[in-house]
Amino acid sequence: MIWKEMEDYVRIFDTTLRDGEQCPGAAMSEDEKVEIALHLSRMKVDIIEAGFPVSSPVQFKAVERIAREIEGPTICGLARALRPDLEAARDALKPAKSKRIHTFIASSPIHMKHKLGKSPSEVLEMARLAVRMAKDFVPDVEFSPEDATRSEWEFLRELVEAVIEEGATTINIPDTVGYTTPQEYMDLFRFLKTKVKGSDKVIFSAHCHNDLGLAVANSLATVLAGGRQIECTINGIGERAGNTAMEEVVMALKTRKDTFGVETNIDSTLITRGSHLVKTITGMVVQPNKAIVGANAFAHESGIHQDGVIKNRQTYEIMTPESVGLKSNRMVLGRHSGRAGFKDRIIRMGFDPKPEEIDNAYNRFLEIADKKKEVFDEDIAALFQSEISRSQVDETFRLISFEQNTGSDKTPFAKVNLQIKGETKVGEAKGDGPVDSIFKAISAVTGLSPLLSRLVISPVTEGTDAMAEASVTLEDGERRVVGKGDSTDIIEACAKAYINAINRL
């Protein structure tokens, strides 16, 4: 990538595929990571942190594939300040046209003493060697002093100055545990930019966690202090309370350019599509009142608000739904809408469908249209995403039909008919509830009983006939997979998700 050498330009460094995946239950398959990376490329993010190559063969392969297949953004790999990590990152990133190694080492007293067991002088030397080695591998090197916001400022200055001497091009100052505040973080950036020799030669970056709910505010504060890169994730997913939410940062900089005076390269009209993609793949539900991408973000229920919006949208909307990829009025389709209208709607919503995906999704659409009075954009997005998910895995097992018998005075009982390589087999089981019984019935047919570690059910739209999305996380030894399913019937959605996960195993 050719960087925009403008003082009023902020680079967006997306770490959904690395830090975001560290969120409990947010496992992604290799194909799903590539799918998200492709969308990030369409959104025009500047840097994609594709993963931590040394951590596992699966991580290495995913980073290597993204480096090979994704064009546009710089592809970045994470590495500790250790030779094996740096060499793994180098090897995984080889196919990328534009590549970056991001190396880090802890710098706070508590981390150096209790985690590393190293003295400040030892950490300083390890950082120097790591950046020097990384610089031999790639021209673009980012360095992070982990837990920077709890580090001693003078040591931080010495450390940052040393890695700049070794060739680091981006200095990231991470708020690893979500501890800092906007003013304090701004002051730290200003201190480093004015006191560090060579600071004018590098880009300073913010990487914030949301433990105190300040990740976005802290990241934006650094822009006022001269920071010109923000590290973030779609929907703000990440460890513990999550990371800086990309959609919130981008729209804040865009909406309040009068305050920040900067711009990004992000195509904001693809934000909603990206949010839904990550939600569907990871099973991490977006709360309705979430800024920018929540279901209620552009909803007005108060009569006073509705009256104002009708007269002039700017009375209660500081940005338009269209600016983040929403239609101001939801399109309602029905059984008689036809294949052409359905395909047109899919394309307008930002999907790039293959012919077979359109055919399968349209057949599903007709089934849903028979069950629902109205089929909204959200329903269509969910079912189409489900078809994409199904097409990425061999369907060894497929749900034909099921029966459920439950009640307050009955032990829940389920019967399923599954197709296995062209043959129909039946399974029956009792359980602690309707979902438990149907999962046990499926296990009885497949002969597989992996550990169910997570089940998330969420409505796609409102109403008693709303379509539901189910996400099931299964674990089998060291393997962890996520299955997806959707239906207007919650039990059927769960059954489909469970079977999808078993097929992935």
Coordinates of C-alpha atoms in Angstrom, one line a residue:
M1 CA 0.0 0.0 0.0
I2 CA 1.1 3.6 -0.7
W3 CA 0.5 5.5 2.5
K4 CA -1.2 8.8 2.3
E5 CA 1.5 11.1 3.6
M6 CA -0.9 13.6 5.1
E7 CA -0.9 15.0 8.6
D8 CA -4.7 14.9 8.6
Y9 CA -4.9 11.2 7.7
V10 CA -5.5 8.4 10.4
R11 CA -4.6 4.9 9.4
I12 CA -7.1 2.2 10.5
F13 CA -5.4 -1.0 11.7
D14 CA -7.9 -3.8 12.1
T15 CA -7.2 -6.6 14.5
T16 CA -10.5 -8.4 14.4
L17 CA -8.8 -11.5 13.1
R18 CA -6.1 -11.5 15.8
D19 CA -7.1 -9.7 19.0
G20 CA -10.8 -10.0 18.2
E21 CA -10.6 -13.8 17.9
Q22 CA -9.1 -14.0 21.4
C23 CA -12.6 -13.2 22.6
P24 CA -14.0 -16.3 24.4
G25 CA -16.2 -18.2 21.9
A26 CA -15.2 -16.2 18.9
A27 CA -13.4 -19.0 17.0
M28 CA -13.2 -18.6 13.2
S29 CA -12.4 -21.1 10.6
E30 CA -9.7 -20.4 8.0
D31 CA -12.4 -19.7 5.3
E32 CA -14.3 -17.4 7.7
K33 CA -11.1 -15.4 8.4
V34 CA -10.5 -15.0 4.7
E35 CA -14.1 -13.9 4.2
I36 CA -13.7 -11.2 6.9
A37 CA -10.3 -10.1 5.5
L38 CA -11.9 -9.8 2.0
H39 CA -14.6 -7.5 3.5
L40 CA -12.0 -5.5 5.4
S41 CA -10.2 -5.0 2.1
R42 CA -13.4 -3.8 0.5
M43 CA -13.9 -1.4 3.4
K44 CA -10.4 0.0 2.6
V45 CA -8.8 -0.6 5.9
D46 CA -5.1 0.3 5.9
I47 CA -3.6 -2.7 7.8
I48 CA -5.1 -6.1 8.6
E49 CA -3.5 -7.9 11.5
A50 CA -4.2 -11.4 10.2
G51 CA -3.0 -13.4 13.3
F52 CA -0.2 -14.7 15.5
P53 CA 1.6 -17.1 13.1
V54 CA 3.8 -18.9 15.7
S55 CA 0.9 -19.7 18.0
S56 CA -0.3 -22.7 16.0
P57 CA -0.2 -24.3 12.5
V58 CA -3.8 -23.2 12.0
Q59 CA -2.9 -19.6 12.8
F60 CA 0.1 -19.8 10.5
K61 CA -1.9 -21.2 7.6
A62 CA -4.6 -18.6 8.0
V63 CA -2.1 -15.7 8.0
E64 CA -0.3 -17.2 5.0
R65 CA -3.6 -17.6 3.0
I66 CA -4.7 -14.0 3.8
A67 CA -1.3 -12.8 2.7
R68 CA -1.7 -14.6 -0.6
E69 CA -5.3 -13.8 -1.4
I70 CA -6.0 -10.4 0.0
E71 CA -4.9 -7.3 -2.0
G72 CA -5.0 -3.7 -1.0
P73 CA -4.3 -3.5 2.7
T74 CA -0.9 -4.2 4.4
I75 CA -1.0 -7.6 5.9
C76 CA 0.4 -7.8 9.4
G77 CA 1.6 -10.7 11.6
L78 CA 2.1 -10.5 15.4
A79 CA 5.3 -11.7 17.0
R80 CA 6.8 -11.6 20.5
A81 CA 10.3 -10.3 20.8
L82 CA 11.6 -13.9 20.1
R83 CA 13.4 -15.3 17.1
P84 CA 10.9 -18.2 16.5
D85 CA 8.0 -15.8 16.5
L86 CA 9.7 -13.3 14.1
E87 CA 10.7 -16.1 11.7
A88 CA 7.2 -17.6 11.7
A89 CA 5.7 -14.1 11.0
R90 CA 8.3 -13.6 8.2
D91 CA 7.4 -17.0 6.6
A92 CA 3.6 -16.6 6.9
L93 CA 3.7 -13.1 5.3
K94 CA 5.9 -14.0 2.4
P95 CA 3.1 -14.0 -0.2
A96 CA 1.8 -10.5 0.7
K97 CA 2.6 -7.6 -1.6
S98 CA 2.6 -5.2 1.4
K99 CA 3.6 -6.7 4.7
R100 CA 4.3 -5.7 8.3
I101 CA 5.7 -7.5 11.4
H102 CA 4.2 -6.3 14.7
T103 CA 6.5 -7.2 17.6
F104 CA 6.0 -6.5 21.2
I105 CA 7.4 -7.0 24.7
A106 CA 6.0 -5.9 28.1
S107 CA 7.3 -2.7 29.6
S108 CA 5.4 -2.1 32.9
P109 CA 7.1 -2.9 36.2
I110 CA 4.4 -5.5 37.1
H111 CA 4.7 -7.3 33.7
M112 CA 8.5 -7.2 33.6
K113 CA 8.8 -8.6 37.1
H114 CA 6.0 -11.1 37.3
K115 CA 5.4 -12.2 33.7
L116 CA 8.8 -11.9 32.1
G117 CA 11.1 -12.1 35.1
K118 CA 13.4 -9.6 33.3
S119 CA 15.0 -6.4 34.3
P120 CA 14.4 -3.1 32.4
S121 CA 17.8 -3.3 30.8
E122 CA 17.1 -6.9 29.6
V123 CA 13.8 -5.9 28.1
L124 CA 15.4 -2.9 26.3
E125 CA 18.0 -5.2 24.7
M126 CA 15.4 -7.8 23.7
A127 CA 13.3 -5.1 22.1
R128 CA 16.3 -3.8 20.2
L129 CA 17.2 -7.2 18.9
A130 CA 13.6 -8.0 17.9
V131 CA 13.1 -4.9 15.9
R132 CA 16.6 -5.3 14.3
M133 CA 15.7 -8.8 13.2
A134 CA 12.2 -7.9 12.0
K135 CA 13.7 -5.0 10.0
D136 CA 15.9 -7.6 8.2
F137 CA 12.8 -9.5 7.2
V138 CA 10.4 -6.6 6.2
P139 CA 10.7 -2.9 5.7
D140 CA 7.6 -2.1 7.8
V141 CA 8.0 -2.9 11.5
E142 CA 5.6 -2.0 14.3
F143 CA 6.7 -2.1 17.9
S144 CA 4.5 -2.2 21.0
P145 CA 5.6 -1.9 24.6
E146 CA 2.9 -4.1 26.2
D147 CA 1.0 -2.5 29.1
A148 CA 2.4 0.9 28.1
T149 CA -0.1 2.9 30.1
R150 CA 1.1 1.3 33.4
S151 CA 4.8 1.8 32.4
E152 CA 7.2 4.4 33.8
W153 CA 7.2 7.2 31.3
E154 CA 11.0 7.7 31.3
F155 CA 11.7 4.0 30.7
L156 CA 9.0 4.1 27.9
R157 CA 10.8 7.1 26.3
E158 CA 14.1 5.2 26.4
L159 CA 12.6 2.0 25.0
V160 CA 10.7 3.8 22.2
E161 CA 13.9 5.8 21.3
A162 CA 15.9 2.6 21.1
V163 CA 13.5 0.7 18.7
I164 CA 13.3 3.8 16.5
E165 CA 17.1 3.7 16.2
E166 CA 16.7 0.0 15.1
G167 CA 14.3 0.9 12.3
A168 CA 10.7 0.7 13.7
T169 CA 8.3 2.6 11.5
T170 CA 5.2 2.5 13.8
I171 CA 5.2 2.9 17.5
N172 CA 2.0 1.5 19.2
I173 CA 1.3 2.6 22.8
P174 CA -1.2 -0.1 24.0
D175 CA -3.6 0.4 26.9
T176 CA -3.5 -3.4 27.3
V177 CA -5.7 -3.6 30.4
G178 CA -8.1 -0.7 29.7
Y179 CA -6.6 1.3 32.5
T180 CA -6.0 4.8 31.2
T181 CA -8.3 7.8 30.7
P182 CA -8.5 10.2 27.7
Q183 CA -6.5 13.1 29.3
E184 CA -3.8 10.8 30.7
Y185 CA -3.4 8.9 27.4
M186 CA -3.3 12.2 25.5
D187 CA -0.6 13.5 27.8
L188 CA 1.5 10.3 27.3
F189 CA 1.3 10.6 23.5
R190 CA 2.4 14.3 23.7
F191 CA 5.2 13.4 26.1
L192 CA 6.6 10.7 23.7
K193 CA 6.2 12.8 20.6
T194 CA 8.1 15.7 22.1
K195 CA 10.7 13.8 24.2
V196 CA 11.6 10.9 22.0
K197 CA 14.5 11.4 19.6
G198 CA 13.3 10.5 16.1
S199 CA 9.6 10.7 16.9
D200 CA 9.1 12.7 13.7
K201 CA 10.1 9.7 11.7
V202 CA 7.4 7.3 12.9
I203 CA 3.6 6.9 13.2
F204 CA 2.3 6.7 16.8
S205 CA -0.6 4.3 17.2
A206 CA -3.3 3.7 19.8
H207 CA -4.5 0.2 20.9
C208 CA -7.1 0.3 23.6
H209 CA -9.1 -2.2 25.6
N210 CA -12.5 -1.4 26.9
D211 CA -12.4 -2.6 30.5
L212 CA -13.6 0.8 31.8
G213 CA -15.7 1.6 28.7
L214 CA -13.2 4.2 27.5
A215 CA -11.6 2.4 24.5
V216 CA -13.1 4.6 21.9
A217 CA -12.7 7.8 23.9
N218 CA -9.1 7.0 24.6
S219 CA -8.3 6.2 21.0
L220 CA -9.9 9.5 19.8
A221 CA -7.9 11.5 22.4
T222 CA -4.7 10.3 20.8
V223 CA -5.7 11.8 17.5
L224 CA -5.8 15.2 19.2
A225 CA -2.2 14.5 20.5
G226 CA -0.8 13.6 17.1
G227 CA -1.5 9.9 17.0
R228 CA -2.2 8.8 13.4
Q229 CA -3.1 5.1 13.6
I230 CA -5.9 3.5 15.6
E231 CA -6.0 -0.2 16.2
C232 CA -9.6 -1.6 16.5
T233 CA -12.0 -4.4 15.8
I234 CA -15.4 -4.7 14.1
N235 CA -18.1 -4.6 16.8
G236 CA -15.4 -3.9 19.3
I237 CA -14.9 -7.7 19.9
G238 CA -11.8 -8.8 21.8
E239 CA -10.5 -10.1 25.1
R240 CA -12.4 -9.3 28.3
A241 CA -14.6 -6.2 27.6
G242 CA -13.3 -6.0 24.1
N243 CA -11.3 -3.5 22.0
T244 CA -11.9 -0.1 20.4
A245 CA -14.9 -0.5 18.0
M246 CA -13.8 0.4 14.5
E247 CA -17.3 1.6 13.4
E248 CA -17.5 4.0 16.3
V249 CA -14.0 5.5 15.7
V250 CA -14.6 5.9 12.0
M251 CA -18.0 7.5 12.3
A252 CA -16.8 9.8 15.2
L253 CA -13.9 11.1 13.1
K254 CA -16.2 11.5 10.1
T255 CA -19.1 13.1 12.0
R256 CA -16.9 15.4 14.1
K257 CA -14.3 16.4 11.6
D258 CA -14.7 19.9 13.0
T259 CA -13.1 18.7 16.2
F260 CA -10.6 16.2 15.1
G261 CA -9.6 17.6 11.7
V262 CA -8.7 14.2 10.2
E263 CA -10.0 11.6 7.8
T264 CA -9.8 7.9 7.2
N265 CA -9.9 5.9 4.0
I266 CA -12.8 3.7 5.2
D267 CA -15.9 3.2 3.1
S268 CA -18.4 3.7 5.8
T269 CA -21.3 2.4 3.7
L270 CA -19.9 -1.1 4.3
I271 CA -19.9 -0.9 8.1
T272 CA -23.3 -2.5 8.7
R273 CA -22.5 -5.4 6.4
G274 CA -19.2 -5.9 8.1
S275 CA -20.8 -5.8 11.5
H276 CA -23.4 -8.4 10.5
L277 CA -20.7 -10.6 9.0
V278 CA -18.6 -10.7 12.1
K279 CA -21.7 -11.2 14.3
T280 CA -22.8 -14.2 12.2
I281 CA -19.4 -15.8 12.0
T282 CA -18.4 -15.4 15.7
G283 CA -21.8 -15.7 17.2
M284 CA -21.1 -12.6 19.3
V285 CA -24.4 -10.8 19.5
V286 CA -24.5 -7.0 19.1
Q287 CA -26.6 -5.4 21.7
P288 CA -29.6 -3.3 20.4
N289 CA -28.3 -0.1 21.8
K290 CA -24.8 -0.5 20.4
A291 CA -23.6 2.7 18.8
I292 CA -23.6 2.8 14.9
V293 CA -24.5 -0.9 14.3
G294 CA -27.1 -1.7 17.0
A295 CA -30.6 -2.5 16.0
N296 CA -31.8 0.7 17.7
A297 CA -29.0 3.0 16.5
F298 CA -31.4 4.7 14.1
A299 CA -34.7 3.8 15.7
H300 CA -37.0 6.5 17.0
E301 CA -39.8 5.5 19.4
S302 CA -40.5 8.8 21.3
G303 CA -43.4 10.7 19.7
I304 CA -41.4 14.0 20.1
H305 CA -38.4 12.4 18.3
Q306 CA -40.5 10.9 15.5
D307 CA -42.2 14.3 14.9
G308 CA -38.8 16.0 14.7
V309 CA -37.3 13.3 12.4
I310 CA -40.3 13.6 10.1
K311 CA -39.9 17.3 9.8
N312 CA -36.1 17.3 9.5
R313 CA -33.9 14.2 10.1
Q314 CA -31.1 16.2 11.5
T315 CA -33.2 17.1 14.6
Y316 CA -32.4 13.7 16.1
E317 CA -29.9 12.1 13.6
I318 CA -26.3 13.3 13.6
M319 CA -25.5 10.9 10.8
T320 CA -27.7 9.2 8.2
P321 CA -28.5 5.4 8.2
E322 CA -27.2 5.4 4.6
S323 CA -23.8 6.6 5.6
V324 CA -23.2 3.2 7.4
G325 CA -24.9 1.1 4.8
L326 CA -28.5 1.0 6.1
K327 CA -31.6 1.9 4.1
S328 CA -33.6 4.5 5.8
N329 CA -36.7 2.5 5.1
R330 CA -36.6 -1.3 5.4
M331 CA -37.5 -3.1 2.2
V332 CA -40.3 -5.7 2.7
L333 CA -40.3 -8.7 0.4
G334 CA -42.8 -11.5 0.1
R335 CA -43.4 -14.8 -1.7
H336 CA -44.4 -13.0 -4.8
S337 CA -41.3 -10.7 -5.0
G338 CA -39.6 -13.1 -7.5
R339 CA -36.1 -14.3 -8.0
A340 CA -35.0 -11.1 -9.8
G341 CA -36.1 -8.9 -7.0
F342 CA -34.5 -11.1 -4.4
K343 CA -31.2 -11.1 -6.3
D344 CA -31.3 -7.4 -6.7
R345 CA -31.9 -6.9 -3.0
I346 CA -29.0 -9.2 -2.1
I347 CA -26.6 -7.2 -4.4
R348 CA -27.8 -3.9 -3.1
M349 CA -27.1 -5.1 0.5
G350 CA -23.5 -5.4 -0.4
F351 CA -23.2 -9.2 -1.1
D352 CA -21.3 -10.6 -4.1
P353 CA -23.4 -13.8 -4.6
K354 CA -22.5 -16.9 -6.6
P355 CA -25.3 -18.4 -8.8
E356 CA -25.6 -21.5 -6.6
E357 CA -25.7 -19.3 -3.4
I358 CA -28.6 -17.3 -4.9
D359 CA -30.5 -20.4 -5.8
N360 CA -30.2 -22.0 -2.4
A361 CA -30.9 -18.7 -0.6
Y362 CA -33.9 -18.0 -2.7
N363 CA -35.4 -21.4 -1.9
R364 CA -34.8 -20.7 1.8
F365 CA -36.4 -17.2 1.3
L366 CA -39.6 -18.9 -0.1
E367 CA -39.8 -21.2 2.9
I368 CA -39.5 -18.2 5.3
A369 CA -41.9 -16.1 3.3
D370 CA -44.5 -18.9 3.8
K371 CA -44.0 -18.6 7.6
K372 CA -43.6 -14.9 8.0
K373 CA -46.0 -12.1 7.0
E374 CA -43.1 -9.8 6.2
V375 CA -39.5 -10.6 5.2
F376 CA -37.1 -7.7 6.0
D377 CA -33.5 -6.9 4.9
E378 CA -32.2 -8.3 8.2
D379 CA -33.9 -11.7 7.5
I380 CA -32.5 -11.8 4.0
A381 CA -29.0 -10.9 5.2
A382 CA -29.2 -13.7 7.9
L383 CA -30.4 -16.4 5.6
F384 CA -27.9 -15.5 2.8
Q385 CA -25.0 -15.5 5.3
S386 CA -26.2 -18.9 6.5
E387 CA -26.1 -20.2 3.0
I388 CA -22.5 -19.0 2.6
S389 CA -21.6 -20.7 5.8
R390 CA -23.2 -24.0 4.7
S391 CA -21.5 -23.9 1.3
Q392 CA -18.0 -23.7 3.0
V393 CA -18.4 -27.1 4.7
D394 CA -19.1 -30.6 3.4
E395 CA -22.6 -31.5 4.6
T396 CA -22.0 -35.1 5.8
F397 CA -25.2 -34.7 8.0
R398 CA -28.3 -32.8 6.9
L399 CA -31.5 -32.2 8.8
I400 CA -34.5 -33.6 7.0
S401 CA -37.1 -33.1 9.7
F402 CA -37.7 -33.2 13.5
E403 CA -40.4 -33.7 16.1
Q404 CA -40.5 -32.2 19.5
N405 CA -42.6 -33.1 22.5
T406 CA -42.3 -31.0 25.6
G407 CA -44.3 -29.5 28.4
S408 CA -44.3 -28.4 32.0
D409 CA -45.3 -31.9 33.2
K410 CA -43.3 -33.9 30.5
T411 CA -39.7 -34.9 30.0
P412 CA -38.7 -33.2 26.7
F413 CA -38.4 -35.7 23.9
A414 CA -37.0 -35.2 20.3
K415 CA -36.9 -37.3 17.2
V416 CA -34.8 -36.3 14.2
N417 CA -34.4 -37.5 10.6
L418 CA -30.9 -36.9 9.2
Q419 CA -29.6 -37.5 5.8
I420 CA -26.2 -39.2 5.8
K421 CA -24.6 -39.7 2.4
G422 CA -27.9 -40.2 0.8
E423 CA -29.4 -42.4 3.5
T424 CA -32.0 -41.3 6.0
K425 CA -31.4 -42.2 9.6
V426 CA -33.5 -41.6 12.7
G427 CA -32.5 -40.6 16.2
E428 CA -34.5 -40.2 19.4
A429 CA -33.6 -38.9 22.8
K430 CA -34.9 -37.3 26.0
G431 CA -33.2 -34.3 27.6
D432 CA -33.3 -31.6 30.2
G433 CA -35.1 -29.3 27.8
P434 CA -36.2 -29.1 24.2
V435 CA -32.8 -28.0 22.9
D436 CA -30.9 -30.5 25.0
S437 CA -33.2 -33.3 23.8
I438 CA -32.7 -32.5 20.1
F439 CA -29.0 -32.2 20.5
K440 CA -28.9 -35.6 22.1
A441 CA -31.1 -37.0 19.3
I442 CA -28.6 -35.7 16.7
S443 CA -25.7 -37.2 18.6
A444 CA -27.5 -40.5 18.7
V445 CA -27.6 -40.5 14.9
T446 CA -24.1 -39.1 14.2
G447 CA -22.3 -41.0 17.0
L448 CA -20.6 -37.8 18.0
S449 CA -20.9 -36.1 21.4
P450 CA -18.6 -33.1 21.5
L451 CA -18.6 -30.7 24.4
L452 CA -21.1 -27.9 24.0
S453 CA -19.3 -24.8 25.3
R454 CA -21.6 -22.1 24.0
L455 CA -25.1 -21.6 22.7
V456 CA -26.4 -18.1 21.6
I457 CA -29.9 -17.5 20.2
S458 CA -30.8 -14.1 18.9
P459 CA -33.8 -12.7 17.0
V460 CA -33.0 -11.2 13.6
T461 CA -36.1 -8.9 13.6
E462 CA -39.0 -8.1 16.0
G463 CA -42.3 -10.0 16.3
T464 CA -43.5 -13.4 17.3
D465 CA -42.7 -14.7 13.8
A466 CA -39.2 -13.3 13.8
M467 CA -36.4 -15.4 12.3
A468 CA -33.9 -16.5 14.9
E469 CA -30.2 -17.1 14.5
A470 CA -28.4 -19.7 16.6
S471 CA -24.7 -20.1 17.1
V472 CA -23.3 -23.3 18.7
T473 CA -19.7 -23.7 19.8
L474 CA -18.4 -27.3 20.1
E475 CA -15.2 -28.6 21.5
D476 CA -13.6 -31.9 20.7
G477 CA -10.2 -32.2 22.4
E478 CA -8.2 -29.2 21.3
R479 CA -10.5 -28.5 18.3
R480 CA -13.1 -25.8 18.6
V481 CA -15.7 -25.0 15.9
V482 CA -18.7 -22.7 15.6
G483 CA -21.9 -23.7 13.8
K484 CA -24.6 -21.4 12.6
G485 CA -28.3 -22.0 11.9
D486 CA -31.4 -19.9 11.3
S487 CA -35.2 -20.5 11.2
T488 CA -38.4 -18.9 12.4
D489 CA -38.5 -21.9 14.8
I490 CA -35.9 -21.5 17.6
I491 CA -35.5 -25.3 18.1
E492 CA -34.9 -25.8 14.3
A493 CA -32.4 -23.0 14.3
C494 CA -30.5 -24.7 17.2
A495 CA -30.6 -28.1 15.5
K496 CA -29.2 -26.6 12.2
A497 CA -26.5 -24.8 14.1
Y498 CA -25.5 -28.0 16.0
I499 CA -25.4 -30.0 12.8
N500 CA -23.4 -27.3 11.0
A501 CA -20.9 -27.5 13.8
I502 CA -20.7 -31.3 13.8
N503 CA -20.1 -31.1 10.0
R504 CA -17.2 -28.8 10.7
L505 CA -15.7 -31.4 13.1

